Amino acid sequence: MTAGTDTAGLMDAIYQNQRYFYDLTRKYYLLGRDHLINQLDVPEGGTVLELGCGTGRNLIAAAKRYPSAQFFGLDISDQMLATARKNIEKAGYSNRIKLIQGDASNAPAVSGFGPDAYSRVFYSYTLSMMPIWREALQTGLANLSGEGKISIVDFGQQERLPSWFRGLLFKWLNGFHVTPRADLQSELSSLAEVHSADLKFAPLYRGYAVYAELRRR
Ligand SMILES: C[S@@+](CC[C@H](N)C(=O)[O-])C[C@H]1O[C@@H](n2cnc3c(N)ncnc32)[C@H](O)[C@@H]1O
């Protein structure tokens, strides 16, 4: 099962106007993205893939942080990719960041685009937006190198925040087709077992966000 063309149309519709003020507004509530970038710990000359790269904000920040690495971004929305291309060019990283349109839940969408396997694959506030997020995790694993690492940051379950806040936030996110994944930890635990990987899973900001890593042994 893959997301299909309906998802591409839906994402384009959501982002066709928002992409112009996306980075300005999201910095206040897509928390933990810089934490993920700092923890990527990309090896010298490594390769990094972001699935659902949006405006390219994370790829640009990561390219600054890891100057010897090459970066690759996939997104289903042509609208977001148009903004990402402009941002990457403006930042002067067109030679180090490559983009492709595709569906993250379809593993072959990535093939032939970058290297056969990536040192790092990451998801930043995308699994909560993909109804078939489990398949998107499979895409990451299928394209990860032998000693690679998958990193994830996304909305948490707000477990240490007031219940009214959780109620309001979840209702608001629903309007953007965003569903924080309550079973993300259990899915990652199963994948860790099947793929002989070590799992790190930690709440950030009192459970507002979660940060996770799956590292192959
Ligand atoms: C909330 S944005 C996050 C963008 C970026 N990762 C960030 O942290 O700013 C979610 C992104 O996921 C993309 N997306 C949603 N479903 C997708 C899919 N099935 N395949 C690839 N990208 C998808 C959207 O187009 C959008 O750019």
PDB file of C-alpha atoms and ligand atoms in Angstrom:
ATOM      1  CA  MET A   1       0.000   0.000   0.000  1.00  0.00           C
ATOM      2  CA  THR A   2       1.240   3.538  -0.851  1.00  0.00           C
ATOM      3  CA  ALA A   3      -0.136   7.045  -0.272  1.00  0.00           C
ATOM      4  CA  GLY A   4      -1.219   7.571  -3.908  1.00  0.00           C
ATOM      5  CA  THR A   5      -1.928  10.651  -5.986  1.00  0.00           C
ATOM      6  CA  ASP A   6      -4.721  11.869  -3.674  1.00  0.00           C
ATOM      7  CA  THR A   7      -2.150  12.512  -0.962  1.00  0.00           C
ATOM      8  CA  ALA A   8       0.050  14.502  -3.335  1.00  0.00           C
ATOM      9  CA  GLY A   9      -2.979  16.657  -4.271  1.00  0.00           C
ATOM     10  CA  LEU A  10      -3.987  17.077  -0.627  1.00  0.00           C
ATOM     11  CA  MET A  11      -0.480  18.113   0.449  1.00  0.00           C
ATOM     12  CA  ASP A  12      -0.209  20.560  -2.453  1.00  0.00           C
ATOM     13  CA  ALA A  13      -3.567  22.056  -1.459  1.00  0.00           C
ATOM     14  CA  ILE A  14      -2.512  22.395   2.196  1.00  0.00           C
ATOM     15  CA  TYR A  15       0.856  23.901   1.402  1.00  0.00           C
ATOM     16  CA  GLN A  16       0.352  25.958  -1.752  1.00  0.00           C
ATOM     17  CA  ASN A  17      -0.097  29.143   0.315  1.00  0.00           C
ATOM     18  CA  GLN A  18       1.347  28.044   3.646  1.00  0.00           C
ATOM     19  CA  ARG A  19       4.768  27.355   2.148  1.00  0.00           C
ATOM     20  CA  TYR A  20       5.368  31.119   1.988  1.00  0.00           C
ATOM     21  CA  PHE A  21       5.181  31.527   5.792  1.00  0.00           C
ATOM     22  CA  TYR A  22       5.836  27.907   6.805  1.00  0.00           C
ATOM     23  CA  ASP A  23       9.348  28.361   8.204  1.00  0.00           C
ATOM     24  CA  LEU A  24       8.442  31.544  10.050  1.00  0.00           C
ATOM     25  CA  THR A  25       5.457  30.019  11.863  1.00  0.00           C
ATOM     26  CA  ARG A  26       6.648  26.415  12.384  1.00  0.00           C
ATOM     27  CA  LYS A  27       9.720  27.415  14.334  1.00  0.00           C
ATOM     28  CA  TYR A  28       7.381  28.102  17.284  1.00  0.00           C
ATOM     29  CA  TYR A  29       5.737  24.696  17.372  1.00  0.00           C
ATOM     30  CA  LEU A  30       7.713  22.062  15.433  1.00  0.00           C
ATOM     31  CA  LEU A  31       9.985  21.719  18.443  1.00  0.00           C
ATOM     32  CA  GLY A  32      13.017  19.451  18.631  1.00  0.00           C
ATOM     33  CA  ARG A  33      14.058  19.650  14.983  1.00  0.00           C
ATOM     34  CA  ASP A  34      17.447  21.168  15.846  1.00  0.00           C
ATOM     35  CA  HIS A  35      17.885  18.559  18.566  1.00  0.00           C
ATOM     36  CA  LEU A  36      17.476  15.864  15.893  1.00  0.00           C
ATOM     37  CA  ILE A  37      19.988  17.596  13.599  1.00  0.00           C
ATOM     38  CA  ASN A  38      22.542  17.881  16.424  1.00  0.00           C
ATOM     39  CA  GLN A  39      22.120  14.195  17.264  1.00  0.00           C
ATOM     40  CA  LEU A  40      22.469  13.007  13.640  1.00  0.00           C
ATOM     41  CA  ASP A  41      26.196  12.663  14.170  1.00  0.00           C
ATOM     42  CA  VAL A  42      26.794  12.120  10.443  1.00  0.00           C
ATOM     43  CA  PRO A  43      30.057  10.256   9.724  1.00  0.00           C
ATOM     44  CA  GLU A  44      32.728  11.970   7.613  1.00  0.00           C
ATOM     45  CA  GLY A  45      31.574  11.964   3.960  1.00  0.00           C
ATOM     46  CA  GLY A  46      28.235  10.428   4.974  1.00  0.00           C
ATOM     47  CA  THR A  47      24.907  10.551   3.162  1.00  0.00           C
ATOM     48  CA  VAL A  48      21.658  11.721   4.708  1.00  0.00           C
ATOM     49  CA  LEU A  49      18.072  11.295   3.498  1.00  0.00           C
ATOM     50  CA  GLU A  50      15.080  13.235   4.839  1.00  0.00           C
ATOM     51  CA  LEU A  51      11.710  11.661   4.029  1.00  0.00           C
ATOM     52  CA  GLY A  52       9.097  14.443   3.888  1.00  0.00           C
ATOM     53  CA  CYS A  53      11.603  17.291   3.665  1.00  0.00           C
ATOM     54  CA  GLY A  54       9.082  20.126   3.193  1.00  0.00           C
ATOM     55  CA  THR A  55      10.730  23.513   2.619  1.00  0.00           C
ATOM     56  CA  GLY A  56      14.256  22.108   3.037  1.00  0.00           C
ATOM     57  CA  ARG A  57      14.723  23.885   6.360  1.00  0.00           C
ATOM     58  CA  ASN A  58      16.222  20.830   8.100  1.00  0.00           C
ATOM     59  CA  LEU A  59      18.413  19.834   5.148  1.00  0.00           C
ATOM     60  CA  ILE A  60      19.942  23.314   5.008  1.00  0.00           C
ATOM     61  CA  ALA A  61      20.588  23.371   8.766  1.00  0.00           C
ATOM     62  CA  ALA A  62      22.113  19.870   8.600  1.00  0.00           C
ATOM     63  CA  ALA A  63      24.291  20.789   5.582  1.00  0.00           C
ATOM     64  CA  LYS A  64      25.722  23.684   7.626  1.00  0.00           C
ATOM     65  CA  ARG A  65      26.316  21.425  10.639  1.00  0.00           C
ATOM     66  CA  TYR A  66      27.958  18.532   8.687  1.00  0.00           C
ATOM     67  CA  PRO A  67      30.030  20.119   5.904  1.00  0.00           C
ATOM     68  CA  SER A  68      31.476  16.883   4.470  1.00  0.00           C
ATOM     69  CA  ALA A  69      28.102  15.153   4.030  1.00  0.00           C
ATOM     70  CA  GLN A  70      25.738  14.925   1.055  1.00  0.00           C
ATOM     71  CA  PHE A  71      22.010  15.435   1.586  1.00  0.00           C
ATOM     72  CA  PHE A  72      18.901  14.133  -0.151  1.00  0.00           C
ATOM     73  CA  GLY A  73      15.282  15.131   0.384  1.00  0.00           C
ATOM     74  CA  LEU A  74      12.062  13.504  -0.789  1.00  0.00           C
ATOM     75  CA  ASP A  75       8.607  15.058  -0.542  1.00  0.00           C
ATOM     76  CA  ILE A  76       5.242  14.231  -2.070  1.00  0.00           C
ATOM     77  CA  SER A  77       4.300  17.901  -2.578  1.00  0.00           C
ATOM     78  CA  ASP A  78       5.623  19.679  -5.653  1.00  0.00           C
ATOM     79  CA  GLN A  79       4.606  22.960  -4.005  1.00  0.00           C
ATOM     80  CA  MET A  80       6.833  22.335  -0.991  1.00  0.00           C
ATOM     81  CA  LEU A  81       9.666  21.165  -3.236  1.00  0.00           C
ATOM     82  CA  ALA A  82       9.473  24.382  -5.273  1.00  0.00           C
ATOM     83  CA  THR A  83      10.029  26.372  -2.067  1.00  0.00           C
ATOM     84  CA  ALA A  84      12.750  23.967  -0.917  1.00  0.00           C
ATOM     85  CA  ARG A  85      14.608  24.385  -4.225  1.00  0.00           C
ATOM     86  CA  LYS A  86      14.559  28.163  -3.876  1.00  0.00           C
ATOM     87  CA  ASN A  87      15.680  28.042  -0.239  1.00  0.00           C
ATOM     88  CA  ILE A  88      18.522  25.628  -1.004  1.00  0.00           C
ATOM     89  CA  GLU A  89      19.732  27.713  -3.905  1.00  0.00           C
ATOM     90  CA  LYS A  90      19.591  30.876  -1.799  1.00  0.00           C
ATOM     91  CA  ALA A  91      21.607  29.156   0.953  1.00  0.00           C
ATOM     92  CA  GLY A  92      24.202  28.093  -1.654  1.00  0.00           C
ATOM     93  CA  TYR A  93      23.787  24.348  -1.114  1.00  0.00           C
ATOM     94  CA  SER A  94      22.444  23.202  -4.495  1.00  0.00           C
ATOM     95  CA  ASN A  95      25.577  21.093  -5.011  1.00  0.00           C
ATOM     96  CA  ARG A  96      25.161  19.272  -1.666  1.00  0.00           C
ATOM     97  CA  ILE A  97      21.374  18.893  -1.350  1.00  0.00           C
ATOM     98  CA  LYS A  98      19.381  17.001  -3.967  1.00  0.00           C
ATOM     99  CA  LEU A  99      15.577  16.810  -4.023  1.00  0.00           C
ATOM    100  CA  ILE A 100      13.065  14.406  -5.496  1.00  0.00           C
ATOM    101  CA  GLN A 101       9.274  14.233  -5.635  1.00  0.00           C
ATOM    102  CA  GLY A 102       7.914  10.963  -4.321  1.00  0.00           C
ATOM    103  CA  ASP A 103       5.904   9.068  -1.776  1.00  0.00           C
ATOM    104  CA  ALA A 104       7.810   8.164   1.375  1.00  0.00           C
ATOM    105  CA  SER A 105       5.655   5.097   1.896  1.00  0.00           C
ATOM    106  CA  ASN A 106       6.885   3.606  -1.365  1.00  0.00           C
ATOM    107  CA  ALA A 107      10.452   2.327  -0.855  1.00  0.00           C
ATOM    108  CA  PRO A 108      11.362   2.166  -4.598  1.00  0.00           C
ATOM    109  CA  ALA A 109      10.550   5.927  -4.891  1.00  0.00           C
ATOM    110  CA  VAL A 110      13.997   6.548  -3.431  1.00  0.00           C
ATOM    111  CA  SER A 111      15.976   4.201  -5.658  1.00  0.00           C
ATOM    112  CA  GLY A 112      18.240   5.580  -8.355  1.00  0.00           C
ATOM    113  CA  PHE A 113      18.129   9.031  -6.775  1.00  0.00           C
ATOM    114  CA  GLY A 114      21.068   9.009  -4.353  1.00  0.00           C
ATOM    115  CA  PRO A 115      23.362   6.285  -3.036  1.00  0.00           C
ATOM    116  CA  ASP A 116      22.170   2.688  -2.705  1.00  0.00           C
ATOM    117  CA  ALA A 117      22.123   3.072   1.073  1.00  0.00           C
ATOM    118  CA  TYR A 118      22.218   6.115   3.391  1.00  0.00           C
ATOM    119  CA  SER A 119      24.223   6.636   6.573  1.00  0.00           C
ATOM    120  CA  ARG A 120      21.289   8.495   8.109  1.00  0.00           C
ATOM    121  CA  VAL A 121      17.570   8.656   7.326  1.00  0.00           C
ATOM    122  CA  PHE A 122      15.329  11.031   9.247  1.00  0.00           C
ATOM    123  CA  TYR A 123      11.686  12.003   9.641  1.00  0.00           C
ATOM    124  CA  SER A 124      10.778  15.375  11.101  1.00  0.00           C
ATOM    125  CA  TYR A 125       7.084  15.931  11.809  1.00  0.00           C
ATOM    126  CA  THR A 126       6.119  13.745   8.874  1.00  0.00           C
ATOM    127  CA  LEU A 127       5.013  10.400  10.338  1.00  0.00           C
ATOM    128  CA  SER A 128       2.119  12.225  12.043  1.00  0.00           C
ATOM    129  CA  MET A 129       1.036  13.447   8.610  1.00  0.00           C
ATOM    130  CA  MET A 130       1.258  10.157   6.717  1.00  0.00           C
ATOM    131  CA  PRO A 131      -1.696   7.808   7.217  1.00  0.00           C
ATOM    132  CA  ILE A 132       0.552   4.913   6.162  1.00  0.00           C
ATOM    133  CA  TRP A 133       3.434   5.887   8.403  1.00  0.00           C
ATOM    134  CA  ARG A 134       4.467   2.283   9.116  1.00  0.00           C
ATOM    135  CA  GLU A 135       5.245   1.816   5.409  1.00  0.00           C
ATOM    136  CA  ALA A 136       7.254   5.057   5.477  1.00  0.00           C
ATOM    137  CA  LEU A 137       9.401   3.587   8.261  1.00  0.00           C
ATOM    138  CA  GLN A 138       9.964   0.529   6.077  1.00  0.00           C
ATOM    139  CA  THR A 139      11.198   2.826   3.289  1.00  0.00           C
ATOM    140  CA  GLY A 140      13.785   4.279   5.662  1.00  0.00           C
ATOM    141  CA  LEU A 141      14.957   0.851   6.781  1.00  0.00           C
ATOM    142  CA  ALA A 142      15.109  -0.453   3.209  1.00  0.00           C
ATOM    143  CA  ASN A 143      17.408   2.422   2.256  1.00  0.00           C
ATOM    144  CA  LEU A 144      19.626   2.452   5.358  1.00  0.00           C
ATOM    145  CA  SER A 145      23.262   1.339   5.327  1.00  0.00           C
ATOM    146  CA  GLY A 146      24.488  -1.559   7.473  1.00  0.00           C
ATOM    147  CA  GLU A 147      25.590   0.688  10.336  1.00  0.00           C
ATOM    148  CA  GLY A 148      23.088   3.426   9.669  1.00  0.00           C
ATOM    149  CA  LYS A 149      20.688   5.242  11.941  1.00  0.00           C
ATOM    150  CA  ILE A 150      17.060   6.331  11.596  1.00  0.00           C
ATOM    151  CA  SER A 151      16.069   9.467  13.547  1.00  0.00           C
ATOM    152  CA  ILE A 152      12.577  10.750  14.238  1.00  0.00           C
ATOM    153  CA  VAL A 153      11.104  13.846  15.820  1.00  0.00           C
ATOM    154  CA  ASP A 154       7.358  14.351  15.960  1.00  0.00           C
ATOM    155  CA  PHE A 155       4.417  15.350  18.120  1.00  0.00           C
ATOM    156  CA  GLY A 156       4.169  13.387  21.354  1.00  0.00           C
ATOM    157  CA  GLN A 157       1.111  12.405  23.390  1.00  0.00           C
ATOM    158  CA  GLN A 158       1.367  15.514  25.672  1.00  0.00           C
ATOM    159  CA  GLU A 159       1.361  13.160  28.682  1.00  0.00           C
ATOM    160  CA  ARG A 160       2.905  15.647  31.117  1.00  0.00           C
ATOM    161  CA  LEU A 161       0.933  18.648  29.913  1.00  0.00           C
ATOM    162  CA  PRO A 162      -2.609  19.642  30.994  1.00  0.00           C
ATOM    163  CA  SER A 163      -5.366  17.578  29.375  1.00  0.00           C
ATOM    164  CA  TRP A 164      -7.112  20.719  28.057  1.00  0.00           C
ATOM    165  CA  PHE A 165      -3.916  21.574  26.174  1.00  0.00           C
ATOM    166  CA  ARG A 166      -3.769  18.097  24.647  1.00  0.00           C
ATOM    167  CA  GLY A 167      -7.432  18.326  23.618  1.00  0.00           C
ATOM    168  CA  LEU A 168      -7.015  21.718  21.957  1.00  0.00           C
ATOM    169  CA  LEU A 169      -3.720  20.799  20.267  1.00  0.00           C
ATOM    170  CA  PHE A 170      -5.005  17.493  18.859  1.00  0.00           C
ATOM    171  CA  LYS A 171      -8.174  19.185  17.563  1.00  0.00           C
ATOM    172  CA  TRP A 172      -6.147  21.924  15.897  1.00  0.00           C
ATOM    173  CA  LEU A 173      -3.656  19.433  14.390  1.00  0.00           C
ATOM    174  CA  ASN A 174      -6.534  17.389  13.018  1.00  0.00           C
ATOM    175  CA  GLY A 175      -7.423  20.376  10.815  1.00  0.00           C
ATOM    176  CA  PHE A 176      -4.015  19.964   9.166  1.00  0.00           C
ATOM    177  CA  HIS A 177      -4.437  16.166   8.790  1.00  0.00           C
ATOM    178  CA  VAL A 178      -1.898  15.610  11.563  1.00  0.00           C
ATOM    179  CA  THR A 179      -2.316  12.724  14.041  1.00  0.00           C
ATOM    180  CA  PRO A 180       0.354  12.227  16.714  1.00  0.00           C
ATOM    181  CA  ARG A 181       1.099   8.482  16.627  1.00  0.00           C
ATOM    182  CA  ALA A 182       0.201   6.900  19.970  1.00  0.00           C
ATOM    183  CA  ASP A 183       1.739   3.566  18.921  1.00  0.00           C
ATOM    184  CA  LEU A 184       4.999   4.965  17.524  1.00  0.00           C
ATOM    185  CA  GLN A 185       7.073   3.563  20.399  1.00  0.00           C
ATOM    186  CA  SER A 186       5.599   0.062  20.131  1.00  0.00           C
ATOM    187  CA  GLU A 187       6.051   0.033  16.339  1.00  0.00           C
ATOM    188  CA  LEU A 188       9.689   1.109  16.723  1.00  0.00           C
ATOM    189  CA  SER A 189      10.268  -1.542  19.418  1.00  0.00           C
ATOM    190  CA  SER A 190       9.018  -4.243  17.041  1.00  0.00           C
ATOM    191  CA  LEU A 191      11.199  -2.912  14.218  1.00  0.00           C
ATOM    192  CA  ALA A 192      14.218  -2.827  16.533  1.00  0.00           C
ATOM    193  CA  GLU A 193      13.704  -6.492  17.306  1.00  0.00           C
ATOM    194  CA  VAL A 194      13.189  -7.565  13.681  1.00  0.00           C
ATOM    195  CA  HIS A 195      16.118  -5.502  12.347  1.00  0.00           C
ATOM    196  CA  SER A 196      18.576  -6.144  15.215  1.00  0.00           C
ATOM    197  CA  ALA A 197      18.673  -2.460  16.058  1.00  0.00           C
ATOM    198  CA  ASP A 198      18.933  -0.489  19.308  1.00  0.00           C
ATOM    199  CA  LEU A 199      16.050   1.840  20.077  1.00  0.00           C
ATOM    200  CA  LYS A 200      16.228   5.159  21.911  1.00  0.00           C
ATOM    201  CA  PHE A 201      12.849   6.789  22.590  1.00  0.00           C
ATOM    202  CA  ALA A 202      12.503   9.929  24.673  1.00  0.00           C
ATOM    203  CA  PRO A 203       9.820  12.527  25.305  1.00  0.00           C
ATOM    204  CA  LEU A 204      10.880  16.153  24.765  1.00  0.00           C
ATOM    205  CA  TYR A 205       9.315  19.240  26.372  1.00  0.00           C
ATOM    206  CA  ARG A 206       7.068  17.321  28.818  1.00  0.00           C
ATOM    207  CA  GLY A 207       5.808  15.033  26.055  1.00  0.00           C
ATOM    208  CA  TYR A 208       4.963  17.813  23.591  1.00  0.00           C
ATOM    209  CA  ALA A 209       7.342  16.078  21.179  1.00  0.00           C
ATOM    210  CA  VAL A 210       9.112  12.734  20.961  1.00  0.00           C
ATOM    211  CA  TYR A 211      12.592  11.976  19.741  1.00  0.00           C
ATOM    212  CA  ALA A 212      13.605   8.479  18.641  1.00  0.00           C
ATOM    213  CA  GLU A 213      16.586   6.714  17.124  1.00  0.00           C
ATOM    214  CA  LEU A 214      16.881   3.241  15.623  1.00  0.00           C
ATOM    215  CA  ARG A 215      20.514   2.280  15.188  1.00  0.00           C
ATOM    216  CA  ARG A 216      21.594  -0.931  13.493  1.00  0.00           C
ATOM    217  CA  ARG A 217      23.962  -3.037  15.574  1.00  0.00           C
TER     218      ARG A 217
HETATM  219  C1  LIG B   1       4.715  19.075   8.648  1.00  0.00           C
HETATM  220  S1  LIG B   1       5.640  19.003   7.155  1.00  0.00           S
HETATM  221  C2  LIG B   1       7.295  18.736   7.806  1.00  0.00           C
HETATM  222  C3  LIG B   1       8.354  19.235   6.850  1.00  0.00           C
HETATM  223  C4  LIG B   1       9.788  19.136   7.372  1.00  0.00           C
HETATM  224  N1  LIG B   1      10.155  17.767   7.602  1.00  0.00           N
HETATM  225  C5  LIG B   1       9.986  19.971   8.619  1.00  0.00           C
HETATM  226  O1  LIG B   1      10.372  19.428   9.650  1.00  0.00           O
HETATM  227  O2  LIG B   1       9.806  21.203   8.534  1.00  0.00           O
HETATM  228  C6  LIG B   1       5.215  17.418   6.498  1.00  0.00           C
HETATM  229  C7  LIG B   1       5.755  17.182   5.103  1.00  0.00           C
HETATM  230  O3  LIG B   1       5.520  15.811   4.761  1.00  0.00           O
HETATM  231  C8  LIG B   1       5.160  15.765   3.393  1.00  0.00           C
HETATM  232  N2  LIG B   1       4.443  14.486   3.156  1.00  0.00           N
HETATM  233  C9  LIG B   1       3.202  14.115   3.593  1.00  0.00           C
HETATM  234  N3  LIG B   1       2.924  12.864   3.171  1.00  0.00           N
HETATM  235  C10 LIG B   1       4.004  12.431   2.452  1.00  0.00           C
HETATM  236  C11 LIG B   1       4.331  11.221   1.770  1.00  0.00           C
HETATM  237  N4  LIG B   1       3.475  10.182   1.742  1.00  0.00           N
HETATM  238  N5  LIG B   1       5.538  11.139   1.160  1.00  0.00           N
HETATM  239  C12 LIG B   1       6.409  12.169   1.189  1.00  0.00           C
HETATM  240  N6  LIG B   1       6.163  13.339   1.811  1.00  0.00           N
HETATM  241  C13 LIG B   1       4.970  13.468   2.447  1.00  0.00           C
HETATM  242  C14 LIG B   1       4.319  17.007   3.186  1.00  0.00           C
HETATM  243  O4  LIG B   1       4.204  17.363   1.821  1.00  0.00           O
HETATM  244  C15 LIG B   1       5.090  18.019   4.018  1.00  0.00           C
HETATM  245  O5  LIG B   1       6.071  18.673   3.255  1.00  0.00           O
END
